[in-house]
Amino acid sequence: MIWLASFPKSGNTWMRVLFSNVLAASAEPKNINELGLLGDIASSREAFDDATLVESSLLTQREIELLRPIVHDDFAASPAPVEPIVKTHDAYDILSDGTPLLGRRARAGVYVVRDPRDVAISYAHFFDCSIDDAIAHLSDASARLAVGSALHLQTRLGGWSGHVASWIEQSVLPTCVVRYEDLLADTAGTFRGVLDFIGIAATDEAVQRATRHSDLAELQRQERQHGFRERPRQAKSFFRDGRAGQWHEQLDERQITAIERAHGAMMTRLGYQTAN
Amino acid sequence: MPTYRISGLTVVSDVPLPGVPPIDAIADDADVRIAFGRTPEQLEHATSRNVLWEIDERRFLWRLPEIGRFLVTDGTTLDVEPASERSASEVLPFLLGTGMGAVLYQRGRLPLHASAVALDGRAIVICAPSGVGKSTLAAALCGTGCEFVCDDVAALDLDVEGRPIVWADGRSLKLLDRTIDDLDLRDAYEGEVRAGVGKHYVAPRNRATTDAMPLHAIYMLRDAESGSGPSVMPMTAIEAAQMLLHHSYRRRLGLANAQWRPPVEHTAAVLRHARISRFTRPRDMSRLEESIDALLAHARSDASGDASFGVASGT
C-alpha cells in the first residue's frame, strides 16, 4: 500500500489522477469520478466502521486514534487485485505508544507539497472562506479538518509547516517528496521520478499519455460535463486554476508577509523564494 | 432483572439498558441474556479472524481497545467484559449495536444498516451508511404520521408464508444535538448515548405497536447534487441484491456469518416482494418536507402491495 499524502489543496488529487491514468494505461482518460484507486481516503468513516464493526460516531477522538493504525494495517494486509494508493491529509503522527497513526504496513509514501501562498488562495476558494481566514488556518498548529463531519474522521493538520515537517522529518515510511510546482513545470519527468521511487514500471509513452490524460484542461472538461464528486457544495468548481504563483496577483503585502513570517523557514527549506 | 423487547427478541440484562423501554415479562423465558463477566481472549478454533474480532460456527468474539470485549454465543447469550476503569454504561452502546447484530445473524435473520418506519401497517426501510441522514429522515417521517419501527438496525425475517417482515427494534433514536433541534424533538430527549460524543437518545414519536410488519419498500438514501430536488429511481434485481449485501449491518460480520447461515431465502423473498429504489434527496433541512412528500408519494403509489412493482426488470 502507498500513502499519497499532502496538506489540503496541494495537488493530491492531480497526483491521484496521474496514478489512475498510468495504471489504467487506456486509450481514453480515466473518469475523474471513477479513478479506481483502492482505498479512497484514510479518513473515511465508512471504511473505518466497516473494518472495526463499530459506529465511529460513538467513539471519542482518542478511541478512534487507537483504532486507526489497526484499520489501516488491516486494509494494507487485505488481498487486493491491485496495490492500493490511498489519499490522506493527516499529518504524520506518532501515538503515545510509538505506533504511527497511519499504521506500519504501507511500504512507501508520496508527499506532495505546494507553495503555501498559493495553497492559501486555493484553500479559501475550496472552503468558501476569506484568504485571511485561510492564512490563519494554515498557521494554526491545532487545526483539524472534518470536525463534526458525518462522513469523515477528524484529520489533524498541525498547520502547514507542522504538516510538512511531520512528513519530511519522519524516518518510518520511505517517502518521496514532490513539489507541485515541479510537477507543473515538467509533469512527465517529475511523475517518472515518483514512479521510479515507488517501483512502478511504466514506459515513457505510458507516462506521457497519463500526463496528457491528467492535464488541467481535461479535468476541467470532465468536471463541466459530469461534475466531480469531491467538490464541496460551497465551491464553484474543484479544478479551478492550478497555476503556480497566483499569489503574486491575489495576495496583498500584508498577507504575503503573514505567510512568510509563519512558514518562511520551511519554505526556504523546500526551495521557495521569500521576500523576507 | 430488567427485560426488553429488541428486534422481536426478549432480552434480559444484568444492568438496565439505555434507550430501550423495559417490558413486563418473565425473565426465565428470555431469548437472549446479557451478562457482565469474563470473556476469553480468543477463540480456539476461529474460522475467520482479524485483529479486532474472530468467529467460529457458534460464537463471535469482538474487542475494542480500552473499551471492552464482547462474546456472542448461539444467538442466545451476550457476555461483556469492560476494560478496566470502564463502567457498564460506557460499553452498552456497543453491546446493543454490534453485539445485538451478531445475535440476529446467529439466529438466521438479516439485519440491515437501516432505519424503518411503518406506513399504513407496512414497513418502509431506509438504507444508508452512517452520517447520510437515515435517522433524521425516519424521525421526520414519524412526525407526519408514520410509525417508528427502528433506527440503525432493521432486522429482516420471514413470516410463516415466507414473506419478508421487519421486526420493530424497540430502541430509541440516536440523534445529533443539531438534529434534535432541527426536528423540534427536545421534549423527547432521553440522555447521552455516551459522554462527549454528541449523540443522544430521543424517544420516537408514534412508536409502532406491533412487533413486526410486512416489508413494503426499501429506499437507498443518497444526497442529491446541489440544487436538485428529490427523486426516486427503481433498482434492477442485480443492483438490489448488491445493495442488500452492501448495507448489511456490520457487513463483514454478515459475510463471515454467511458461511453457516447464508441469507439466501431472505434475499430472495425481499427481491420478490419489496420495492427497492434509490431515493436521492437534497441534504438541506429547509427542503426536508419536500423530500418527505416525494418519498411518501412513491411509497403510496402502489397500495396493493408486492409482486408487480418489485424491483425493476432487467439485469
XYZ file of C-alpha atoms in Angstrom:
591
model
C 0.000 0.000 0.000
C 1.148 3.507 -0.804
C 0.123 6.622 1.117
C -0.475 9.631 -1.103
C -0.243 12.496 1.351
C -0.445 16.254 1.297
C -1.705 19.291 3.103
C -5.110 20.152 1.571
C -5.134 21.957 -1.786
C -1.589 20.990 -2.636
C -2.066 18.730 -5.648
C -3.080 15.415 -4.094
C -5.985 14.924 -6.481
C -3.895 15.680 -9.539
C -1.349 13.106 -8.406
C -4.138 10.562 -7.915
C -5.442 11.234 -11.409
C -1.914 10.700 -12.776
C -1.586 7.397 -10.941
C -5.013 6.280 -12.061
C -4.244 7.022 -15.695
C -0.798 5.437 -15.773
C -2.051 2.286 -14.064
C -5.085 2.023 -16.321
C -2.957 2.553 -19.440
C -6.080 3.072 -21.500
C -6.595 4.987 -24.706
C -9.070 7.343 -23.038
C -8.635 9.481 -19.925
C -9.948 7.926 -16.738
C -13.247 9.266 -15.440
C -12.347 11.547 -12.514
C -15.269 10.100 -10.560
C -14.082 6.542 -11.104
C -10.352 6.657 -10.600
C -10.305 3.060 -9.431
C -7.606 3.526 -6.804
C -8.430 1.187 -3.955
C -8.765 2.712 -0.521
C -10.313 6.102 -1.218
C -9.208 8.311 1.726
C -7.713 7.482 5.128
C -10.357 9.500 6.966
C -13.371 7.654 5.534
C -15.795 6.845 8.338
C -17.437 4.153 6.251
C -14.164 2.274 5.806
C -13.312 2.676 9.490
C -16.729 1.491 10.674
C -16.643 -1.411 8.235
C -13.298 -2.657 9.494
C -13.888 -2.176 13.233
C -17.572 -3.204 13.341
C -18.223 -0.096 15.397
C -20.023 3.159 14.697
C -17.236 5.726 14.861
C -19.682 8.488 15.809
C -19.950 6.756 19.205
C -16.205 6.846 19.850
C -14.103 9.572 21.398
C -11.228 11.040 19.415
C -8.725 9.088 21.469
C -10.564 5.794 20.916
C -10.609 6.473 17.182
C -6.868 7.189 17.156
C -6.157 3.913 18.946
C -8.035 2.047 16.259
C -6.790 3.860 13.170
C -3.409 2.072 12.883
C -5.236 -1.250 13.205
C -7.707 -0.280 10.489
C -5.026 0.936 8.099
C -2.794 -2.078 8.623
C -5.761 -4.406 8.195
C -6.521 -2.767 4.869
C -2.901 -2.894 3.757
C -2.763 -6.602 4.569
C -6.018 -7.483 2.820
C -5.838 -9.278 -0.527
C -6.442 -6.854 -3.377
C -6.322 -7.066 -7.180
C -4.064 -4.015 -7.359
C -1.863 -2.236 -4.833
C -3.938 0.408 -3.023
C -2.837 4.014 -3.314
C -4.639 5.807 -0.507
C -5.093 9.531 -0.082
C -4.515 11.200 3.247
C -4.373 14.730 4.593
C -3.251 13.510 8.013
C -0.085 14.915 9.483
C 2.339 12.051 10.053
C 1.543 11.494 13.710
C 3.004 9.008 16.146
C 0.779 7.868 19.021
C 1.998 7.771 22.606
C 2.975 4.100 22.328
C 5.159 4.775 19.287
C 2.672 3.474 16.718
C 2.215 5.661 13.638
C -1.396 6.827 13.304
C -1.311 5.550 9.722
C -0.046 2.136 10.784
C 3.096 0.298 9.733
C 2.076 -1.864 6.781
C 2.251 0.733 3.976
C 5.533 0.333 2.080
C 6.026 3.891 0.831
C 4.583 7.373 0.737
C 4.354 10.195 -1.777
C 4.122 13.625 -0.187
C 3.021 16.492 -2.450
C 3.879 19.958 -1.193
C 2.895 23.333 -2.640
C 3.863 26.944 -2.010
C 1.673 27.941 0.972
C 0.989 31.307 -0.626
C -0.851 29.510 -3.443
C -2.308 26.954 -1.034
C -3.986 29.784 0.902
C -5.744 31.033 -2.238
C -6.969 27.597 -3.242
C -7.968 26.841 0.356
C -10.104 29.993 0.502
C -11.977 29.033 -2.670
C -12.478 25.414 -1.631
C -13.715 26.129 1.882
C -15.512 29.332 0.886
C -13.676 31.462 3.414
C -11.634 34.622 3.195
C -7.953 34.447 2.309
C -7.163 35.878 5.735
C -9.076 33.018 7.353
C -7.253 30.540 5.141
C -3.907 32.030 6.152
C -4.897 31.784 9.811
C -5.839 28.140 9.369
C -2.546 27.372 7.646
C -0.775 28.843 10.654
C -2.892 27.191 13.329
C -0.951 24.304 14.847
C -4.152 22.922 16.342
C -6.045 22.987 13.031
C -8.060 19.932 12.083
C -10.191 19.014 9.095
C -13.614 17.421 9.197
C -14.513 18.436 12.739
C -18.162 17.444 13.132
C -18.223 15.726 9.744
C -20.671 12.878 9.297
C -18.631 11.221 6.557
C -15.032 11.755 7.639
C -12.986 11.209 10.747
C -11.213 14.252 12.148
C -7.860 14.867 10.499
C -5.092 16.670 12.369
C -3.240 19.066 10.097
C -0.977 20.859 12.546
C -0.622 23.951 10.380
C 1.204 23.973 7.033
C 4.761 23.983 8.403
C 3.903 21.398 11.039
C 2.266 19.176 8.463
C 5.222 19.331 6.095
C 7.719 18.765 8.905
C 5.824 15.728 10.144
C 6.156 14.058 6.759
C 9.635 15.059 5.646
C 11.287 14.555 9.040
C 9.844 11.119 9.846
C 12.032 8.122 9.232
C 9.425 5.364 9.474
C 7.944 5.382 5.978
C 10.142 5.845 2.878
C 8.571 8.926 1.319
C 9.094 10.716 -1.955
C 8.590 14.467 -1.541
C 7.285 16.203 -4.663
C 6.819 19.903 -5.176
C 3.610 20.783 -7.001
C 5.484 23.462 -8.957
C 7.985 20.892 -10.272
C 5.118 18.634 -11.298
C 3.579 21.554 -13.155
C 6.795 22.560 -14.901
C 7.688 19.019 -16.017
C 4.793 16.705 -15.313
C 6.093 13.642 -17.114
C 9.600 13.940 -15.758
C 8.551 14.592 -12.170
C 5.933 11.862 -12.233
C 8.512 9.466 -13.679
C 10.653 10.191 -10.647
C 7.755 9.317 -8.359
C 7.062 6.070 -10.200
C 10.740 5.100 -10.054
C 10.852 5.785 -6.315
C 7.836 3.582 -5.676
C 8.951 0.922 -8.117
C 6.030 1.095 -10.529
C 7.157 0.224 -14.021
C 5.818 2.339 -16.886
C 7.120 3.125 -20.357
C 7.863 6.691 -21.340
C 4.922 6.506 -23.720
C 2.626 5.429 -20.867
C 3.817 8.299 -18.687
C 3.356 10.804 -21.485
C -0.134 9.520 -22.186
C -1.047 9.638 -18.476
C 0.258 13.199 -18.387
C -1.971 14.214 -21.297
C -4.978 12.430 -19.767
C -4.449 14.252 -16.489
C -3.867 17.792 -17.636
C -5.942 20.567 -16.135
C -7.942 21.251 -19.301
C -9.080 17.609 -19.381
C -10.013 17.638 -15.695
C -11.944 20.879 -16.097
C -13.718 19.474 -19.152
C -14.799 16.394 -17.234
C -15.955 18.429 -14.271
C -18.065 20.644 -16.524
C -19.520 17.590 -18.239
C -20.408 15.337 -15.323
C -19.285 17.038 -12.115
C -16.711 15.859 -9.606
C -17.908 14.007 -6.536
C -15.217 15.545 -4.320
C -16.291 19.134 -4.970
C -17.883 20.507 -1.808
C -21.218 22.271 -2.133
C -19.736 25.657 -1.304
C -17.058 25.594 -4.021
C -17.993 26.657 -7.554
C -15.559 24.166 -9.047
C -12.830 21.823 -7.894
C -10.369 22.109 -10.798
C -10.174 25.856 -10.710
C -6.877 27.360 -11.795
C -3.842 25.293 -10.960
C -1.187 27.844 -11.908
C 1.855 28.326 -9.752
C 2.493 31.826 -8.479
C -1.083 33.095 -8.375
C -0.141 34.666 -5.094
C 1.709 37.411 -6.881
C -1.617 38.669 -8.218
C -4.047 37.710 -5.480
C -2.309 38.288 -2.151
C -1.540 41.725 -0.777
C 1.708 42.601 1.017
C 0.211 42.059 4.438
C -0.953 38.575 3.546
C 2.347 37.605 1.933
C 4.230 38.832 4.992
C 1.921 36.878 7.305
C 2.526 33.637 5.443
C 6.262 34.109 5.125
C 6.591 35.055 8.762
C 4.788 31.895 9.833
C 6.302 29.496 7.316
C 9.452 31.097 5.937
C 11.848 28.565 7.409
C 10.058 25.596 5.880
C 9.507 27.441 2.599
C 13.239 28.113 2.311
C 13.994 24.512 3.166
C 11.777 23.419 0.293
C 13.325 25.886 -2.143
C 10.569 28.510 -2.232
C 11.897 32.027 -2.505
C 10.607 34.506 0.005
C 10.784 38.254 0.096
C 11.755 38.354 3.765
C -33.680 -8.451 36.030
C -34.764 -5.797 33.546
C -36.391 -7.287 30.452
C -36.720 -5.765 26.990
C -38.076 -6.470 23.537
C -35.468 -5.812 20.820
C -35.979 -6.791 17.167
C -38.570 -9.378 18.128
C -36.423 -10.955 20.849
C -36.988 -10.884 24.585
C -33.769 -9.748 26.200
C -32.815 -9.815 29.878
C -29.814 -7.949 31.166
C -27.650 -7.743 34.273
C -27.909 -3.969 34.052
C -30.560 -1.556 32.731
C -30.219 -0.891 29.012
C -30.324 2.741 27.878
C -32.556 3.844 25.048
C -34.882 0.830 25.378
C -38.147 0.871 27.352
C -38.407 -2.180 29.680
C -41.346 -4.553 29.394
C -43.231 -6.754 31.802
C -42.097 -10.281 31.065
C -40.785 -13.323 32.867
C -37.020 -13.335 32.711
C -36.813 -17.142 32.526
C -38.410 -17.117 29.083
C -35.910 -14.703 27.584
C -34.463 -15.341 24.139
C -31.215 -13.502 24.886
C -29.275 -12.950 28.108
C -26.814 -10.105 28.563
C -24.291 -10.690 31.328
C -21.191 -8.897 32.556
C -18.232 -11.105 33.353
C -15.084 -12.709 31.981
C -14.691 -13.429 28.292
C -11.987 -15.464 26.530
C -9.086 -13.640 24.964
C -9.505 -15.609 21.769
C -11.497 -18.447 20.217
C -9.611 -21.744 19.983
C -10.894 -22.715 16.532
C -11.803 -19.440 14.871
C -12.601 -19.770 11.194
C -12.448 -16.025 10.465
C -10.163 -13.716 12.307
C -8.769 -10.222 12.167
C -7.092 -8.057 14.777
C -10.338 -6.953 16.407
C -12.702 -9.909 16.036
C -12.997 -13.582 15.322
C -15.781 -16.006 14.618
C -16.486 -19.714 14.697
C -19.685 -21.658 13.974
C -21.315 -20.648 17.233
C -19.501 -17.639 18.588
C -18.415 -14.105 17.777
C -15.661 -12.508 19.863
C -15.004 -8.790 19.443
C -12.600 -6.495 21.235
C -12.348 -2.736 21.300
C -9.103 -1.367 22.803
C -9.671 0.385 26.125
C -13.414 -0.294 25.876
C -14.067 -3.977 26.335
C -14.528 -7.457 24.942
C -17.822 -8.963 23.776
C -18.736 -12.609 23.224
C -21.952 -13.619 21.458
C -22.889 -17.314 21.501
C -25.598 -19.198 19.635
C -27.710 -16.084 19.332
C -28.697 -16.551 22.985
C -26.016 -15.092 25.221
C -24.126 -11.842 25.085
C -21.208 -11.676 27.537
C -19.457 -8.379 28.101
C -16.145 -7.718 29.854
C -15.486 -3.971 30.132
C -11.862 -2.829 30.089
C -10.539 -1.778 33.473
C -11.695 1.676 34.510
C -14.729 1.358 32.250
C -18.231 1.383 33.629
C -21.019 -0.757 32.221
C -22.765 2.274 30.770
C -19.748 3.120 28.591
C -19.809 -0.229 26.821
C -23.566 -0.706 26.476
C -23.958 1.205 23.178
C -21.527 -1.229 21.514
C -23.224 -4.232 23.032
C -26.605 -3.032 21.800
C -25.237 -2.262 18.345
C -22.738 -4.801 17.086
C -23.482 -7.281 19.869
C -27.177 -7.495 19.047
C -26.315 -7.505 15.353
C -24.319 -10.684 15.937
C -27.261 -12.172 17.816
C -29.527 -11.513 14.842
C -27.084 -13.088 12.386
C -26.626 -16.155 14.586
C -30.403 -16.508 14.696
C -30.640 -16.521 10.905
C -32.113 -13.059 10.476
C -30.891 -10.458 8.007
C -30.130 -7.178 9.778
C -29.673 -4.161 7.531
C -27.884 -0.960 8.468
C -31.090 0.968 8.133
C -33.894 2.837 9.783
C -37.534 1.945 9.193
C -40.986 3.397 9.647
C -44.415 1.885 9.108
C -46.842 3.418 6.642
C -50.351 2.001 6.785
C -49.078 -1.052 8.607
C -46.247 -1.849 6.194
C -42.544 -1.195 6.712
C -40.519 1.278 4.698
C -36.789 0.706 5.208
C -34.220 3.451 4.611
C -30.684 2.226 3.972
C -27.607 4.431 4.081
C -24.129 4.490 5.582
C -23.681 6.341 8.868
C -23.907 10.090 8.546
C -26.039 10.298 5.410
C -29.224 11.046 7.347
C -31.398 7.953 7.650
C -32.177 8.588 11.342
C -33.131 12.183 10.601
C -35.401 11.099 7.765
C -37.034 8.396 9.893
C -37.640 10.838 12.730
C -39.150 13.358 10.332
C -41.422 10.711 8.764
C -42.718 9.853 12.227
C -43.736 13.463 12.554
C -46.044 13.068 9.553
C -47.967 10.094 10.892
C -45.706 7.126 10.126
C -44.960 4.785 12.995
C -41.416 4.338 14.213
C -40.085 0.830 13.654
C -36.321 1.055 14.138
C -33.250 3.231 13.882
C -29.862 1.894 12.784
C -30.733 -1.850 12.621
C -33.642 -3.144 10.539
C -33.976 -6.872 11.326
C -35.473 -8.629 8.322
C -37.033 -12.038 8.718
C -39.612 -14.284 7.015
C -43.153 -14.909 8.188
C -44.738 -18.366 8.108
C -45.607 -17.885 4.433
C -42.052 -16.949 3.530
C -42.774 -13.253 3.031
C -40.308 -10.658 4.330
C -41.121 -8.856 7.561
C -39.312 -6.243 9.624
C -39.106 -6.580 13.388
C -39.697 -3.435 15.438
C -36.430 -2.551 17.127
C -37.806 -1.305 20.432
C -34.965 1.164 20.822
C -34.893 4.959 20.729
C -33.432 7.141 18.022
C -29.804 8.237 18.301
C -29.515 11.802 17.039
C -27.049 14.666 16.990
C -27.799 17.784 19.015
C -28.471 19.923 15.978
C -30.846 17.328 14.512
C -32.842 17.221 17.744
C -33.323 20.976 17.485
C -33.953 20.960 13.721
C -36.758 18.432 14.231
C -38.050 20.068 17.420
C -37.645 16.896 19.476
C -36.058 18.393 22.582
C -39.054 17.365 24.695
C -38.360 13.724 23.791
C -34.722 13.834 24.925
C -33.672 10.803 26.990
C -29.965 11.273 27.588
C -26.494 10.947 26.089
C -25.590 7.750 24.282
C -22.001 8.104 25.539
C -20.398 11.040 27.279
C -18.744 13.504 24.956
C -19.577 12.032 21.547
C -22.526 14.277 20.767
C -25.201 11.659 20.155
C -28.330 11.383 22.248
C -31.241 9.044 22.788
C -34.540 10.531 21.692
C -37.878 8.820 22.180
C -39.548 8.385 18.806
C -42.949 9.798 18.076
C -45.535 7.147 17.210
C -43.665 4.022 18.222
C -45.078 1.022 16.323
C -47.447 -1.034 18.418
C -46.941 -4.316 16.576
C -43.852 -6.439 16.919
C -43.345 -6.992 13.205
C -44.838 -5.827 9.962
C -44.623 -6.810 6.293
C -41.823 -5.221 4.309
C -43.194 -2.938 1.617
C -40.234 -0.980 0.296
C -36.529 -0.338 0.727
C -35.034 3.023 -0.211
C -31.325 3.503 -0.598
C -30.718 7.075 0.543
C -28.302 9.352 -1.288
C -27.524 13.058 -1.350
C -28.706 14.992 -4.376
C -26.463 17.326 -6.315
C -26.662 20.932 -5.219
C -29.881 22.498 -6.482
C -31.537 19.211 -7.414
C -34.810 18.071 -5.907
C -35.797 14.669 -4.529
C -36.204 11.747 -6.921
C -36.870 8.024 -6.759
C -35.444 5.500 -9.227
C -36.162 1.765 -9.115
C -33.190 -0.570 -8.904
C -32.636 -3.657 -11.019
C -32.578 -7.031 -9.309
C -28.799 -7.230 -9.522
C -28.401 -3.732 -8.094
C -30.878 -4.508 -5.331
C -29.125 -7.745 -4.359
C -25.791 -5.952 -4.252
C -27.333 -3.163 -2.229
C -28.711 -5.610 0.337
C -25.290 -7.152 0.723
C -23.546 -3.797 0.893
C -25.942 -2.455 3.509
C -25.983 -5.494 5.749
C -25.468 -4.391 9.318
C -21.769 -4.748 10.176
C -21.269 -6.121 6.679
C -18.060 -8.051 7.328
C -19.688 -9.877 10.203
C -22.582 -10.720 7.954
C -20.232 -12.048 5.291
C -18.323 -14.159 7.808
C -21.550 -15.488 9.335
C -22.973 -16.309 5.923
C -20.704 -19.310 5.606
C -23.029 -21.130 8.045
C -26.252 -19.184 7.617
C -26.396 -17.745 4.107
C -29.370 -15.382 3.858
C -30.440 -16.780 0.503
C -34.127 -17.181 1.367
C -34.352 -13.757 2.950
C -32.679 -12.080 -0.005
C -34.878 -13.878 -2.499
C -38.025 -13.004 -0.548
C -37.048 -9.340 -0.338
C -36.357 -9.165 -4.060
C -39.647 -10.884 -4.828
C -41.956 -8.940 -2.535
C -40.497 -5.499 -1.851
C -39.992 -2.389 -3.965
C -36.335 -1.423 -3.897
C -35.337 2.035 -5.087
C -32.731 4.736 -4.877
C -34.039 7.811 -3.103
C -31.932 10.860 -3.890
C -32.744 13.958 -1.895
C -31.260 17.370 -1.063
C -29.465 17.395 2.277
C -30.744 20.907 3.003
C -33.061 20.765 6.023
C -35.215 23.522 4.515
C -36.196 21.022 1.809
C -36.925 18.154 4.179
C -40.694 18.481 3.813
C -40.379 18.320 0.032
C -38.282 15.164 0.346
C -40.741 13.540 2.725
C -43.655 14.303 0.405
C -41.797 12.736 -2.517
C -40.929 9.610 -0.560
C -44.440 9.118 0.804
C -45.996 9.708 -2.605
C -43.804 6.986 -4.065
C -44.398 4.599 -1.178
C -48.163 5.063 -1.506
C -48.178 4.807 -5.295
C -48.757 1.045 -5.122
C -51.222 0.464 -2.312
C -51.907 -3.089 -3.486
C -48.645 -4.484 -2.137
C -45.982 -6.621 -3.757
C -45.125 -8.619 -6.850
C -45.705 -6.477 -9.930
C -43.967 -3.424 -8.529
C -40.945 -5.136 -7.140
C -37.506 -4.367 -8.468
C -37.143 -3.011 -11.972
C -36.951 -5.589 -14.723
C -33.692 -6.333 -16.458
C -30.293 -7.050 -15.102
